[in-house]
DNA sequence: AACAGTAGTAATCGGCTGATAACATGTCAA
DNA sequence: TTGACATGTTATCAGCCGATTACTACTGTT
């Protein structure tokens, strides 16, 4: 049900998503969705937490992978983190759930969750991956740009300016973005 | 009415905003809002266009200002653009309308508007401000980060990590962000 | 067997929302 | 004056949505 909710919230947005659509996607009844989570808002809170948790988990995996390779580093940590991030939010459910969280930053319930989640990701990047504040901050910026590009589906645009920008964003590996086009829920 | 709609759409999100709330904010009747714009979606389209238009206009202003100063450049163009951007989206209506547009990137009506708008901003930064593609792209990334920070209201967070990150984002000028806290509609 | 807990559904309801229809008023040209 | 048009309003509706209630079915425990 959480997975279904993530997809539907992402597709439609928090407010526009209906518990009925989520129920249908999960293969259960609408009443059940409402009762199990105690309301639509609580359900979104769970989805939000889960999305943030998946990011920190993915980052810790990338960091561990980076540490396990010998002192010869074919890839810097940042590259591994970036790849992990792109692979993760290629899932449009997670990506758009994130954007919803940001949009709800002033909400008394969602807001604190979003702030704490964003900071927790920053701390992982800075403390666990060992990036300097300036580098960690720049890394987050790139992440936000990736969010936008994927949300707007600019990687599929035929416009040469779009291709130029997207190439710049993903470090030259435009194919990685393109191959993610239309990726939907494995969630 | 457009100004009111921008604020309300921003506060509540596209789907959650009601034509009645917009009407109340604009001081007219709900029916009038619907009829003048031919429906809620059309109204949002106008708001979206206006938001993007204000960004390109502000950027052109900053570029002109930069050109008018002599060949001695106390500030590079990028700094001027950045300041113009921050001043503009301190208006939470514009900021959140932008985020709504991004979230609706897959929408058949809003999607193309968002893509074209984003690219038009990129072109202004690259062609009219004369930034190289890599620099223009990085500039956009920083913009997306600023969006997120302001949406989450991280500039008001008492957390030292938040302060560190925000300081990094705004180029050391944390005061500029802080002073914008709670800025609402001049729109 | 009786009971309790878990997992789930169908039916229904009250409130909200976007849209429509019908009406009121003011302005300006012919 | 009359008519066309812009600028509004009030009243009302048809549909949707989240939530509640009451019910069923299964599983394990004592």
PDB file of C-alpha atoms in Angstrom, chain B residues 7 10 12 19 22 32-33 54 66 68-69 91 110 115-116 129 143 149 176 178:
ATOM      1  CA  UNK B   7      -0.418  33.427  -3.674  1.00  0.00           C
ATOM      2  CA  UNK B  10       1.520  28.730  -3.845  1.00  0.00           C
ATOM      3  CA  UNK B  12      -2.060  25.377  -1.053  1.00  0.00           C
ATOM      4  CA  UNK B  19     -11.398  28.973  -6.808  1.00  0.00           C
ATOM      5  CA  UNK B  22      -8.655  32.719  -4.835  1.00  0.00           C
ATOM      6  CA  UNK B  32     -16.337  35.459 -11.534  1.00  0.00           C
ATOM      7  CA  UNK B  33     -12.926  33.882 -11.196  1.00  0.00           C
ATOM      8  CA  UNK B  54       8.848  37.642 -14.221  1.00  0.00           C
ATOM      9  CA  UNK B  66      25.631  44.691 -15.216  1.00  0.00           C
ATOM     10  CA  UNK B  68      25.744  49.591 -17.780  1.00  0.00           C
ATOM     11  CA  UNK B  69      28.454  49.604 -15.133  1.00  0.00           C
ATOM     12  CA  UNK B  91       7.718  36.052  -2.890  1.00  0.00           C
ATOM     13  CA  UNK B 110       1.400  22.342 -17.819  1.00  0.00           C
ATOM     14  CA  UNK B 115       9.781  22.837 -20.143  1.00  0.00           C
ATOM     15  CA  UNK B 116       9.665  25.783 -22.492  1.00  0.00           C
ATOM     16  CA  UNK B 129      24.275  37.016 -19.829  1.00  0.00           C
ATOM     17  CA  UNK B 143      18.683  28.292  -8.281  1.00  0.00           C
ATOM     18  CA  UNK B 149      15.845  25.897   0.893  1.00  0.00           C
ATOM     19  CA  UNK B 176      19.804  38.255   2.779  1.00  0.00           C
ATOM     20  CA  UNK B 178      16.929  35.629   6.767  1.00  0.00           C
TER      21      UNK B 178
END
